[in-house]
Amino acid sequence: MSEKPSDLIFSLDIGTRSVVGVLLKQQEDVFAVIDFEIAEHDERSMLDGQIHDVLEVSQVIRTVKSRLEDRNGPLKQVSVAAAGRSLKTIRLSLEHATPGKSLLNKDDVLSLELSAIQEAQKQLAEHHSETEFHHYYCVGYSVINYYLDGEMIGNLIDQRGSIANVEIIATFLPRIVVDSLMTALKRADLQMNTLTLEPIAAINILIPSSMRKLNIALVDIGAGTSDIALTAEGTITAYGMVPVAGDEITEALSQAYLLDFQDAEHIKRQLQTDQPVTFTDILGMEYTSSVEEMVKRISPDIEHLAEKISHKIFELNGSSPQAVMLIGGGSLTPTLPEVLAQKLQLPATRVAVRGADAIKNLVLNDSLKGPEFVTPIGIAVAAQSHPIKYLTVSLNDEEVRIFDLKKIQVGDVMLHAGINIKKLYGKPGMAISVHVNGKLKFLPGTLGEAPHIMVNGLPAHFDTVVKNNDVITVEAGRDGTSPDVLVRDLIEDIGTLDVYINEQLYSLPPLFERNEQPCEMTEKIQDRDRIQIRLPRTVQEIIIAARRTNLLETVKLSYTLNQRGKTAILRKAKLYVNDKEASLISSVSQNDRITVEEISMMEKPTLSSLLSEEELVSLSMNVTFNGMPLQLPIIKTELFVNGNPAVPEQLIEDGDSIEFKASPPVTPIFSDVFRYIDIDLGKPGPSTQMKTCINGEPAHFHSELKEGDQLELIWE
């Protein structure tokens, strides 16, 4: 063993078809491949770059790791990359004030870059609900440009200025992709050192910044996905992915020749040679076919793969790029570069497969020169040039991984976990609305409490700095309550009503009504109550408020109405306001004088004062006759007192028996009109004929009438 394991960079490319492990050693700017290992999945445990069977994938990872350890010693940490499946991309710039006297160092620049990533996380949180955001991890980023005091600059290290600015593209993947990757590594006794995105890893080693002024598309065609990255004007402009790749070609061979998937995969690799291919289908029949014939058989599927890739490139780039680089095992598909060039309307020489031998500053042996080794080597290089490390903390008993930035705070952990900090604050108590003297008022509830935060059992705040393996607990603050308001709390400066009752001055307080019912001022207000607060207005209210109800003493008069016992209340005194006779409902103003004068002989009630208006008035129907309004009785009421006919003005004595009788309702007919009008029904001439109409329609004398009918009698 020539190298210590601690000096080596261990990277894994966990693909849909196989797992590739690479060991590199860095000496200044040169990377040397020390060892590598490849192991294929026995089952289809990965689809489209996503782990579907963690146990199977972890076993393959363990196999690769064990073989490398046998030759190089123990391996504990590994750098990995995730495919671009379901990625989200945020592009932004972030500026930071820098000390004017000191030079910027590598840590300053890295902190600025990672702070920009964190700002990208915040933007992602603003555009997604909290339940969705915490399912995403940042898996890589690329620096587009640096700026110093507003001017673009190639590198910030050892520069001096007032404002440093970095523009980045940060990419995020679903948590299920990252978590399944971490779980598979853990089962293989490996700890994730860094994580990146496959197109980021590849583009940084194949297309250095000096080449990025060209509009180049890099396509990493694996087994399950084809990841795409684009450069232009000196920067990486976009990332994308299509869920079709080499497995589509394997499936095409399997379908065309009735082959098991593993056999089809083996045959697909033989298509890179010029030798005839011999195979046996699932029925046991043996065939020999030329490569040209087999490629022609699956050419529609090759064209479909090229179509999907070219469509995505057009979508991301807006036009054809200047050139396309193909990497990954799927890039070796026969005729694919030529078909893709046609789809992109490029010369065939502008679409080329690039292998690991195209990587600058890399020392490797001949067995690693193929395009399938670009990404695993790129992952190892990215671990050094663009490291993204995580610290792990516990947040409410749930493990959270977050960037190992300087001064990671509790608030950062909550943001990364997708917790909506606003929801940690107790909600204000529900306000209530109340109408006070006709005016709408809103009474706010109490404020909610702030959240209770603990770090390692000690009180903390959102800006408390956390370390690896810290334990954070957060309890939401309690909600506020609805307001506890009494009627008296609504009293404004109403004052008192000063009046004289029989020459004695009274200063009377306001009266209170709640939902049109008298209430006490100590009653609790409920939502939508209608409160009336006013001074007494009538003689009766004033006498009651002044506690002089003795002045309103009455006597009872008993009588019967249609043989049912009734009682009438008679006052024993006369009322005057400012020397004018008044009643209990008479209005009173400030400083008015009320006089209550007892009477020796009470006034007797009339029949009309005891009976309702409906009992006294005959009901009738309104019609018109020849344009003249007319009322036709329907029901008529007759009045009797002690058996004798009576009129509404008759006085009633105590003990009187009152009766009223209503005739049954009748429906008037046309001929009833003549009982209430004076009209000559004789013929005006020998040749004339009588014509009767109701509402313009012919009618007879016995036709029934309705309310509002228009009657006519004419001679023609």
XYZ file of C-alpha atoms in Angstrom:
716
model
C 0.000 0.000 0.000
C 1.750 3.113 -1.228
C -0.584 5.797 0.141
C -2.184 6.420 3.498
C -6.016 6.268 3.280
C -6.230 9.642 5.056
C -4.338 11.249 2.159
C -6.732 9.899 -0.453
C -9.951 11.346 -1.835
C -12.575 8.626 -2.052
C -15.514 9.243 -4.380
C -18.454 7.092 -5.454
C -20.603 7.454 -8.554
C -23.758 5.544 -7.586
C -25.492 5.026 -10.899
C -28.576 3.233 -12.099
C -26.553 0.360 -13.621
C -23.358 0.282 -11.549
C -21.359 1.821 -8.687
C -17.937 3.247 -9.538
C -15.436 3.968 -6.745
C -12.308 6.048 -7.349
C -9.351 6.935 -5.104
C -7.467 10.123 -5.985
C -4.513 11.919 -4.471
C -3.998 15.661 -4.868
C -0.570 17.183 -5.248
C -0.941 20.933 -5.666
C -3.146 21.362 -8.773
C -2.622 17.851 -10.123
C -4.866 14.886 -9.287
C -3.660 11.323 -9.659
C -5.932 8.281 -9.812
C -4.568 5.769 -7.322
C -7.180 3.032 -7.671
C -10.715 2.339 -8.885
C -13.380 -0.345 -8.649
C -16.679 -1.060 -10.455
C -19.560 -3.268 -9.331
C -22.898 -3.664 -11.092
C -26.280 -3.968 -9.401
C -27.584 -7.542 -9.379
C -31.161 -6.276 -9.375
C -32.778 -3.144 -10.809
C -32.486 -1.493 -7.412
C -32.138 2.007 -8.922
C -34.430 3.663 -11.444
C -33.855 7.054 -13.094
C -31.077 7.885 -10.634
C -33.264 7.222 -7.583
C -32.513 4.463 -5.056
C -35.495 2.110 -4.855
C -33.884 -0.652 -2.789
C -31.533 0.770 -0.152
C -30.391 -2.658 1.053
C -29.368 -3.852 -2.412
C -27.573 -0.584 -3.263
C -25.747 -0.526 0.080
C -24.517 -4.052 -0.552
C -23.015 -3.024 -3.910
C -21.400 0.031 -2.244
C -19.967 -2.245 0.441
C -18.531 -4.517 -2.275
C -16.754 -1.588 -3.987
C -15.513 -0.249 -0.654
C -14.230 -3.648 0.516
C -12.285 -4.268 -2.681
C -10.647 -0.848 -2.481
C -9.886 -1.310 1.225
C -8.212 -4.643 0.517
C -5.720 -2.811 -1.657
C -5.507 0.603 0.052
C -6.542 0.331 3.698
C -9.658 1.450 5.650
C -11.997 4.033 4.066
C -14.418 5.958 6.267
C -15.463 9.095 4.391
C -16.665 9.402 0.837
C -17.719 12.098 -1.606
C -20.820 11.375 -3.662
C -23.106 13.041 -6.192
C -26.790 12.824 -6.929
C -28.421 12.739 -10.366
C -30.356 15.784 -11.459
C -33.768 14.122 -11.041
C -36.408 16.590 -9.785
C -33.830 19.273 -9.101
C -34.753 22.906 -8.449
C -32.371 25.676 -9.417
C -32.035 29.114 -7.805
C -29.848 31.802 -9.357
C -28.998 34.863 -7.268
C -26.298 37.279 -6.237
C -25.311 38.271 -2.705
C -23.142 41.138 -1.576
C -21.273 41.545 1.673
C -19.407 44.456 3.199
C -15.689 43.637 3.512
C -13.018 45.288 5.652
C -11.205 47.859 3.594
C -7.774 47.301 5.146
C -7.445 43.507 5.007
C -7.132 41.181 2.044
C -9.877 38.656 1.372
C -8.745 35.093 2.059
C -10.125 31.719 0.965
C -12.358 31.421 4.041
C -13.869 34.845 3.352
C -14.750 33.860 -0.202
C -16.095 30.446 0.836
C -18.220 32.060 3.537
C -19.629 34.488 0.966
C -20.453 31.642 -1.424
C -22.144 29.561 1.249
C -24.054 32.571 2.542
C -25.388 32.992 -0.990
C -26.479 29.332 -0.926
C -28.282 29.980 2.334
C -30.043 32.960 0.776
C -31.098 30.655 -2.067
C -32.607 28.366 0.562
C -34.611 31.282 1.914
C -35.902 32.126 -1.544
C -36.913 28.515 -2.044
C -38.716 28.626 1.307
C -40.639 31.727 0.255
C -41.912 30.022 -2.909
C -42.848 26.700 -1.319
C -44.920 25.752 1.674
C -43.038 24.643 4.774
C -44.157 21.034 4.307
C -42.627 21.009 0.827
C -39.420 22.968 1.385
C -37.964 20.783 4.112
C -38.069 17.886 1.638
C -35.256 19.544 -0.374
C -31.491 19.599 0.144
C -28.937 21.817 -1.565
C -26.648 19.392 -3.414
C -24.349 21.731 -5.262
C -23.618 25.169 -6.556
C -21.546 26.945 -9.170
C -20.088 30.425 -9.032
C -21.166 32.458 -12.041
C -19.266 35.672 -11.313
C -17.458 37.532 -8.565
C -17.711 41.312 -8.167
C -15.695 43.761 -6.097
C -17.055 47.247 -5.581
C -19.425 46.701 -8.494
C -16.773 45.538 -10.976
C -16.557 41.961 -12.261
C -13.418 40.209 -11.123
C -11.990 36.756 -11.800
C -11.077 35.854 -8.209
C -11.671 37.571 -4.869
C -8.781 35.956 -2.983
C -6.116 38.503 -1.935
C -8.287 41.345 -3.214
C -9.224 44.401 -1.172
C -12.435 46.408 -1.445
C -15.533 47.675 0.333
C -18.252 45.451 -1.151
C -17.738 41.871 -2.331
C -20.432 40.215 -4.401
C -20.891 36.655 -5.645
C -23.418 35.387 -8.190
C -24.231 31.669 -7.979
C -26.506 28.930 -9.252
C -27.557 26.660 -6.370
C -29.310 23.366 -7.007
C -31.644 21.449 -4.693
C -32.872 17.860 -4.753
C -35.783 16.124 -3.044
C -34.940 14.916 0.428
C -35.917 11.364 -0.495
C -33.064 11.287 -3.016
C -30.474 12.551 -0.545
C -31.739 10.625 2.494
C -31.805 7.310 0.654
C -28.243 8.023 -0.514
C -27.088 8.751 3.044
C -28.838 5.663 4.399
C -27.182 3.433 1.799
C -23.758 4.876 2.717
C -24.406 4.426 6.419
C -25.298 0.764 5.911
C -21.964 0.369 4.113
C -20.133 1.951 7.120
C -19.355 5.119 5.192
C -19.866 8.729 6.194
C -20.762 11.311 3.571
C -17.953 13.836 3.383
C -19.320 16.046 0.590
C -22.287 15.968 -1.735
C -22.620 17.517 -5.183
C -24.678 17.200 -8.340
C -23.353 15.013 -11.153
C -23.417 17.706 -13.884
C -21.600 20.112 -11.544
C -18.913 17.532 -10.885
C -18.433 16.836 -14.584
C -18.543 20.375 -15.932
C -15.924 21.674 -13.506
C -13.278 19.266 -14.811
C -14.189 19.127 -18.519
C -15.113 22.757 -19.116
C -12.904 25.037 -16.976
C -13.773 28.697 -16.601
C -11.438 29.621 -19.476
C -13.699 27.659 -21.874
C -17.045 28.908 -20.579
C -17.283 31.873 -22.902
C -18.314 29.263 -25.454
C -21.919 28.053 -25.544
C -21.309 24.386 -24.725
C -23.738 21.687 -23.589
C -22.395 18.900 -21.392
C -24.631 15.798 -21.351
C -23.955 13.040 -18.821
C -25.852 9.997 -20.137
C -26.042 7.345 -17.487
C -28.325 4.356 -17.279
C -31.427 6.047 -15.881
C -30.995 9.792 -16.419
C -29.285 12.211 -18.776
C -28.026 15.250 -16.863
C -27.397 18.449 -18.797
C -25.333 21.545 -18.013
C -24.830 24.594 -20.246
C -22.125 27.275 -20.384
C -22.057 30.657 -22.114
C -20.459 34.063 -21.668
C -17.981 32.792 -19.128
C -20.375 31.063 -16.771
C -22.630 28.054 -16.204
C -26.046 29.213 -17.328
C -28.390 26.291 -16.604
C -28.824 22.729 -15.391
C -31.431 20.211 -16.489
C -32.309 16.523 -16.661
C -34.332 14.094 -18.750
C -35.384 10.713 -17.264
C -34.217 8.698 -20.290
C -30.743 7.283 -20.835
C -28.875 4.043 -21.516
C -31.535 1.778 -20.013
C -33.876 2.887 -22.797
C -31.502 1.303 -25.313
C -31.135 -1.845 -23.207
C -34.935 -2.138 -23.003
C -35.153 -1.702 -26.794
C -32.727 -4.586 -27.342
C -34.609 -6.701 -24.813
C -37.920 -6.107 -26.609
C -36.523 -6.517 -30.135
C -34.736 -9.807 -29.500
C -36.655 -11.318 -26.523
C -33.702 -10.984 -24.184
C -33.373 -10.884 -20.430
C -32.457 -7.351 -19.308
C -28.997 -8.402 -18.077
C -28.280 -10.200 -21.351
C -29.487 -7.155 -23.296
C -27.133 -4.965 -21.273
C -24.205 -7.262 -22.076
C -25.051 -7.236 -25.793
C -25.412 -3.440 -25.812
C -21.767 -3.112 -24.781
C -20.705 -5.396 -27.641
C -22.269 -2.952 -30.113
C -19.175 -0.746 -29.643
C -17.146 -3.288 -31.645
C -17.337 -4.376 -35.284
C -17.608 -8.071 -34.461
C -20.852 -10.048 -35.055
C -22.894 -10.551 -31.906
C -24.064 -14.017 -30.864
C -26.862 -14.367 -28.282
C -29.597 -16.712 -27.043
C -33.129 -15.408 -26.435
C -35.450 -16.370 -23.571
C -36.838 -19.277 -25.658
C -33.390 -20.820 -26.011
C -32.963 -19.890 -29.693
C -29.424 -18.853 -30.651
C -28.818 -15.994 -33.104
C -25.879 -14.216 -34.676
C -26.353 -10.702 -35.961
C -24.173 -7.905 -37.240
C -23.759 -4.735 -35.203
C -25.105 -2.703 -38.111
C -28.298 -4.777 -38.251
C -28.899 -4.565 -34.488
C -28.289 -0.819 -34.425
C -30.750 -0.384 -37.286
C -33.331 -2.425 -35.336
C -33.147 -0.111 -32.323
C -32.578 3.138 -34.262
C -36.074 4.516 -33.343
C -35.152 4.255 -29.668
C -31.775 5.916 -30.248
C -33.589 8.707 -32.079
C -36.084 8.999 -29.195
C -33.228 9.403 -26.701
C -31.597 12.055 -28.909
C -34.943 13.820 -29.326
C -35.476 14.057 -25.545
C -31.963 15.377 -24.937
C -32.100 17.921 -27.774
C -35.527 19.154 -26.673
C -34.213 19.791 -23.154
C -31.159 21.589 -24.500
C -33.386 23.848 -26.627
C -35.578 24.498 -23.594
C -32.614 25.486 -21.384
C -30.500 27.284 -23.993
C -33.139 28.807 -26.267
C -31.175 27.714 -29.350
C -28.594 25.213 -30.485
C -25.279 25.431 -28.582
C -21.959 25.754 -30.346
C -20.885 22.258 -29.301
C -22.013 19.267 -27.243
C -19.866 17.062 -25.024
C -21.204 13.602 -24.191
C -20.019 11.666 -21.150
C -21.281 8.688 -19.166
C -21.631 5.062 -20.219
C -24.792 5.833 -22.212
C -22.820 8.193 -24.475
C -21.233 5.119 -26.104
C -24.578 4.228 -27.707
C -23.845 3.703 -31.446
C -24.851 6.586 -33.787
C -26.096 8.706 -30.858
C -23.650 11.618 -31.427
C -24.587 11.771 -35.127
C -28.357 11.637 -34.450
C -28.076 14.240 -31.719
C -26.117 16.528 -34.039
C -28.942 16.275 -36.598
C -31.560 17.076 -33.951
C -29.589 20.128 -32.823
C -28.815 21.175 -36.429
C -25.077 21.015 -35.755
C -22.232 19.571 -37.818
C -21.431 16.024 -36.752
C -17.983 17.184 -35.621
C -19.592 19.489 -33.014
C -21.037 16.587 -30.965
C -18.383 14.376 -29.409
C -17.926 11.781 -26.694
C -15.350 12.901 -24.126
C -13.548 10.524 -21.800
C -11.565 10.941 -18.614
C -8.414 11.368 -20.719
C -9.734 14.817 -21.665
C -9.448 16.027 -18.061
C -6.565 18.414 -17.590
C -4.120 18.056 -14.690
C -5.097 14.420 -14.209
C -2.829 11.394 -14.098
C -4.602 8.083 -14.878
C -4.032 4.721 -16.519
C -5.467 3.532 -19.842
C -8.276 1.539 -18.243
C -9.911 4.751 -16.929
C -10.001 6.784 -20.123
C -13.633 6.089 -21.007
C -16.521 8.576 -20.643
C -18.046 6.567 -17.784
C -15.170 7.665 -15.484
C -15.553 11.431 -15.974
C -18.244 11.831 -13.322
C -16.639 9.749 -10.505
C -13.353 11.599 -11.003
C -15.234 14.895 -11.154
C -16.961 14.093 -7.853
C -13.582 13.670 -6.168
C -12.240 16.918 -7.646
C -15.429 18.797 -6.679
C -14.923 17.593 -3.096
C -11.800 19.751 -2.991
C -12.761 22.737 -5.118
C -16.449 23.151 -4.129
C -16.916 21.316 -0.828
C -20.365 21.211 0.690
C -20.189 19.677 4.149
C -22.943 19.212 6.661
C -23.280 19.388 10.393
C -25.967 17.306 12.050
C -28.203 18.558 14.846
C -31.356 17.273 16.492
C -34.399 19.497 16.154
C -37.365 18.292 18.204
C -36.026 14.708 18.039
C -35.607 14.856 14.250
C -32.183 14.753 12.647
C -31.402 17.805 10.509
C -28.350 18.198 8.283
C -27.276 21.707 7.361
C -24.296 23.432 5.767
C -21.306 23.611 8.065
C -21.085 27.391 7.767
C -19.502 29.713 10.247
C -21.904 30.608 13.032
C -24.861 28.448 12.096
C -27.747 29.723 14.198
C -30.917 28.137 15.497
C -32.922 30.144 12.960
C -30.852 28.684 10.109
C -31.588 25.148 11.300
C -35.314 25.880 11.444
C -35.253 27.363 7.964
C -33.420 24.347 6.556
C -35.869 22.003 8.289
C -38.720 23.813 6.552
C -40.214 25.215 9.758
C -42.242 28.363 9.276
C -40.879 30.552 12.062
C -43.952 32.756 11.949
C -46.062 29.780 12.961
C -43.982 29.284 16.103
C -45.380 32.488 17.530
C -48.712 32.110 19.264
C -51.576 33.507 17.274
C -53.224 36.667 18.611
C -56.521 36.005 20.305
C -59.571 36.368 18.138
C -60.803 39.945 18.055
C -64.480 40.560 18.622
C -66.719 43.104 16.975
C -69.399 45.003 18.828
C -71.791 47.772 17.839
C -71.823 50.558 20.420
C -74.611 53.048 19.856
C -74.722 51.966 16.214
C -70.990 52.307 15.587
C -68.902 49.205 14.864
C -65.902 48.702 17.154
C -63.248 45.973 17.021
C -61.762 44.822 20.304
C -58.398 43.040 19.792
C -57.430 39.861 21.634
C -54.258 39.407 23.643
C -50.976 38.821 21.784
C -49.571 35.308 21.365
C -46.392 34.236 23.143
C -42.950 33.892 21.526
C -41.645 30.346 20.989
C -39.619 28.661 23.728
C -36.203 27.550 22.431
C -33.685 25.320 24.216
C -30.224 24.216 23.027
C -28.743 21.338 24.991
C -31.225 22.050 27.778
C -30.362 25.749 28.120
C -32.567 28.704 27.095
C -31.670 29.977 23.634
C -32.801 32.334 20.883
C -33.010 32.316 17.113
C -29.491 33.780 16.865
C -27.911 31.220 19.217
C -24.956 29.570 17.442
C -25.176 25.764 17.183
C -22.506 23.099 16.825
C -22.442 19.573 15.455
C -24.647 17.139 17.428
C -26.394 19.928 19.373
C -29.903 19.117 20.582
C -32.482 21.818 19.860
C -36.036 21.824 21.162
C -38.593 24.366 20.056
C -42.066 24.774 21.514
C -44.556 27.054 19.846
C -45.755 29.943 21.961
C -49.264 29.821 23.362
C -52.011 31.553 21.450
C -53.575 34.714 22.782
C -57.138 34.864 24.025
C -60.184 36.838 22.992
C -60.668 40.109 24.890
C -62.353 40.000 28.313
C -64.420 43.191 28.146
C -67.365 44.281 30.307
C -70.141 46.618 29.252
C -68.776 49.326 31.543
C -65.440 49.226 29.663
C -67.254 50.668 26.656
C -68.588 53.729 28.488
C -67.469 56.975 26.974
C -67.881 60.423 28.543
C -71.679 60.502 28.447
C -72.225 62.339 31.721
C -75.551 62.356 33.586
C -79.074 63.552 32.947
C -80.104 66.225 35.449
C -83.865 66.523 35.911
C -86.299 67.618 38.597
C -89.054 65.310 39.836
C -91.596 67.180 41.940
C -88.953 69.917 42.417
C -86.231 67.467 43.605
C -83.014 67.322 41.503
C -81.828 63.944 40.241
C -78.542 63.262 38.379
C -79.231 60.029 36.537
C -76.503 57.686 35.093
C -76.688 56.080 31.611
C -78.889 53.108 30.817
C -77.421 49.915 29.285
C -78.997 47.653 26.698
C -77.481 44.520 25.211
C -79.074 43.174 22.064
C -82.126 45.367 22.788
C -82.543 43.970 26.315
C -81.711 45.863 29.557
C -78.423 44.699 31.067
C -75.999 45.429 33.872
C -72.741 47.238 33.192
C -70.827 44.287 34.722
C -71.946 41.844 32.036
C -69.258 40.378 29.699
C -69.310 41.397 26.061
C -69.681 38.659 23.413
C -68.784 38.828 19.718
C -71.320 40.737 17.590
C -73.201 42.136 20.598
C -75.188 45.298 20.008
C -74.702 47.609 22.967
C -76.717 50.743 23.573
C -75.428 53.195 26.175
C -77.596 56.268 26.599
C -79.156 58.582 29.091
C -82.816 58.056 30.087
C -85.154 59.612 27.511
C -88.749 59.150 28.647
C -90.720 59.979 31.756
C -91.026 56.295 32.635
C -87.280 55.639 32.262
C -86.447 58.651 34.408
C -88.850 57.744 37.200
C -87.531 54.155 37.269
C -83.876 55.314 37.173
C -84.627 57.761 40.024
C -86.156 54.867 42.018
C -89.450 56.781 42.346
C -91.640 54.015 40.994
C -94.129 54.777 43.770
C -95.194 57.720 41.648
C -96.342 55.295 38.969
C -98.751 53.321 41.131
C -101.723 51.941 39.241
C -105.020 50.169 39.841
C -106.437 47.209 37.958
C -109.683 47.165 36.010
C -111.061 43.683 35.341
C -113.318 42.790 32.390
C -114.078 39.914 30.080
C -113.478 39.843 26.341
C -115.430 37.173 24.520
C -115.788 35.412 27.884
C -112.069 35.490 28.627
C -110.827 37.357 31.696
C -108.748 40.507 31.030
C -107.091 43.195 33.154
C -106.380 46.871 32.358
C -103.866 48.941 34.318
C -104.988 52.484 35.231
C -102.671 55.194 36.535
C -103.491 56.997 39.762
C -101.661 60.199 38.800
C -101.300 62.715 36.013
C -97.906 63.493 34.541
C -96.565 66.876 33.464
C -93.278 67.886 31.811
C -92.499 71.579 32.196
C -96.171 72.099 33.232
C -97.480 70.441 30.070
C -99.526 67.255 30.388
C -97.482 64.238 29.393
C -97.494 60.454 29.262
C -95.013 57.790 30.317
C -93.453 57.862 26.840
C -93.070 61.641 26.675
C -89.516 62.819 25.963
C -87.459 64.583 28.632
C -84.352 66.766 28.157
C -81.606 68.103 30.407
C -82.932 70.192 33.385
C -86.581 69.452 32.543
C -89.091 69.413 35.398
C -91.410 66.449 35.841
C -94.469 66.803 37.985
C -96.525 63.843 39.162
C -99.999 64.913 40.351
C -102.180 62.349 42.079
C -105.833 62.408 40.942
C -108.834 61.678 43.106
C -110.958 60.165 40.324
C -109.258 58.044 37.697
C -110.304 58.267 34.099
C -112.191 55.267 32.778
C -110.886 53.517 29.650
C -112.822 53.492 26.397
C -113.716 50.395 24.441
C -111.277 51.406 21.699
C -108.386 51.666 24.199
C -108.893 48.033 25.240
C -109.359 46.450 21.813
C -106.751 46.090 19.099
C -107.052 47.864 15.792
C -107.745 44.572 14.037
C -110.681 43.903 16.351
C -112.254 47.274 15.611
C -111.788 47.700 11.868
C -113.832 45.874 9.250
C -111.737 44.152 6.604
C -112.467 45.154 3.003
C -111.270 44.629 -0.585
C -110.133 47.522 -2.808
C -111.345 47.602 -6.409
C -112.220 50.267 -8.976
C -115.535 50.610 -10.788
C -115.509 52.616 -14.015
C -112.296 54.237 -12.725
C -113.742 55.110 -9.274
C -112.038 53.557 -6.150
C -114.379 51.375 -4.118
C -114.125 49.290 -0.895
C -116.155 46.105 -0.633
C -116.458 44.669 2.928
C -115.205 41.123 3.431
C -115.420 40.801 7.248
C -117.354 43.140 9.539
C -116.976 43.337 13.354
C -119.897 44.042 15.708
C -119.265 45.270 19.320
C -121.375 44.530 22.442
C -120.943 45.604 26.095
C -122.950 43.596 28.633
C -125.032 42.259 25.715
C -125.877 45.679 24.287
C -124.596 47.080 20.979
C -121.684 49.476 21.582
C -119.407 51.932 19.816
C -115.596 52.283 20.186
C -115.979 55.499 22.249
C -118.026 53.826 25.030
C -116.467 53.952 28.562
C -115.789 50.637 30.301
C -116.526 49.922 33.963
C -114.837 47.352 36.196
C -116.471 43.967 35.604
C -117.966 44.765 32.166
C -118.428 41.956 29.642
C -117.217 42.825 26.144
C -117.939 40.872 22.994
C -117.013 41.389 19.413
C -118.359 39.287 16.597
C -116.872 39.024 13.125
C -118.919 37.843 10.160
C -117.446 34.954 8.138
C -115.259 36.130 5.271
C -117.003 36.316 1.920
C -115.713 36.666 -1.620
C -117.430 39.647 -3.330
C -118.916 39.192 -6.803
C -119.522 41.756 -9.513
C -123.173 42.385 -8.530
C -122.124 43.376 -4.930
C -120.782 46.615 -6.368
C -124.302 47.931 -6.927
C -124.964 47.912 -3.128
C -122.353 50.614 -2.647
C -122.817 52.828 -5.719
C -125.700 54.701 -7.268
C -126.053 53.737 -10.934
C -128.971 53.534 -13.363
C -129.073 50.072 -14.957
C -131.815 51.038 -17.460
C -131.017 50.912 -21.187
C -130.000 54.295 -22.568
C -131.462 53.223 -25.951
C -133.413 50.329 -27.513
C -130.457 49.072 -29.565
C -127.772 49.220 -26.852
C -126.343 46.226 -25.019
C -124.758 46.082 -21.520
C -121.152 44.950 -21.381
C -119.353 44.034 -18.111
C -115.574 43.562 -17.860
C -112.976 42.698 -15.178
C -109.460 43.841 -15.985
C -110.504 44.277 -19.597
C -111.876 40.748 -19.944
C -115.631 39.967 -20.363
C -117.327 39.063 -17.068
C -120.762 38.328 -15.533
C -122.595 39.685 -12.498
C -121.693 36.532 -10.552
C -117.955 36.684 -11.407
C -115.781 36.659 -8.238
C -113.547 39.622 -7.485
C -109.954 39.935 -6.249
C -107.982 42.710 -4.583
C -107.136 45.466 -7.084
C -109.543 44.322 -9.830
C -110.698 46.966 -12.322
C -114.427 46.719 -13.085
C -116.263 48.277 -16.034
C -119.941 48.504 -17.039
C -120.598 50.110 -20.387
C -123.435 50.294 -22.925
C -122.689 49.649 -26.565
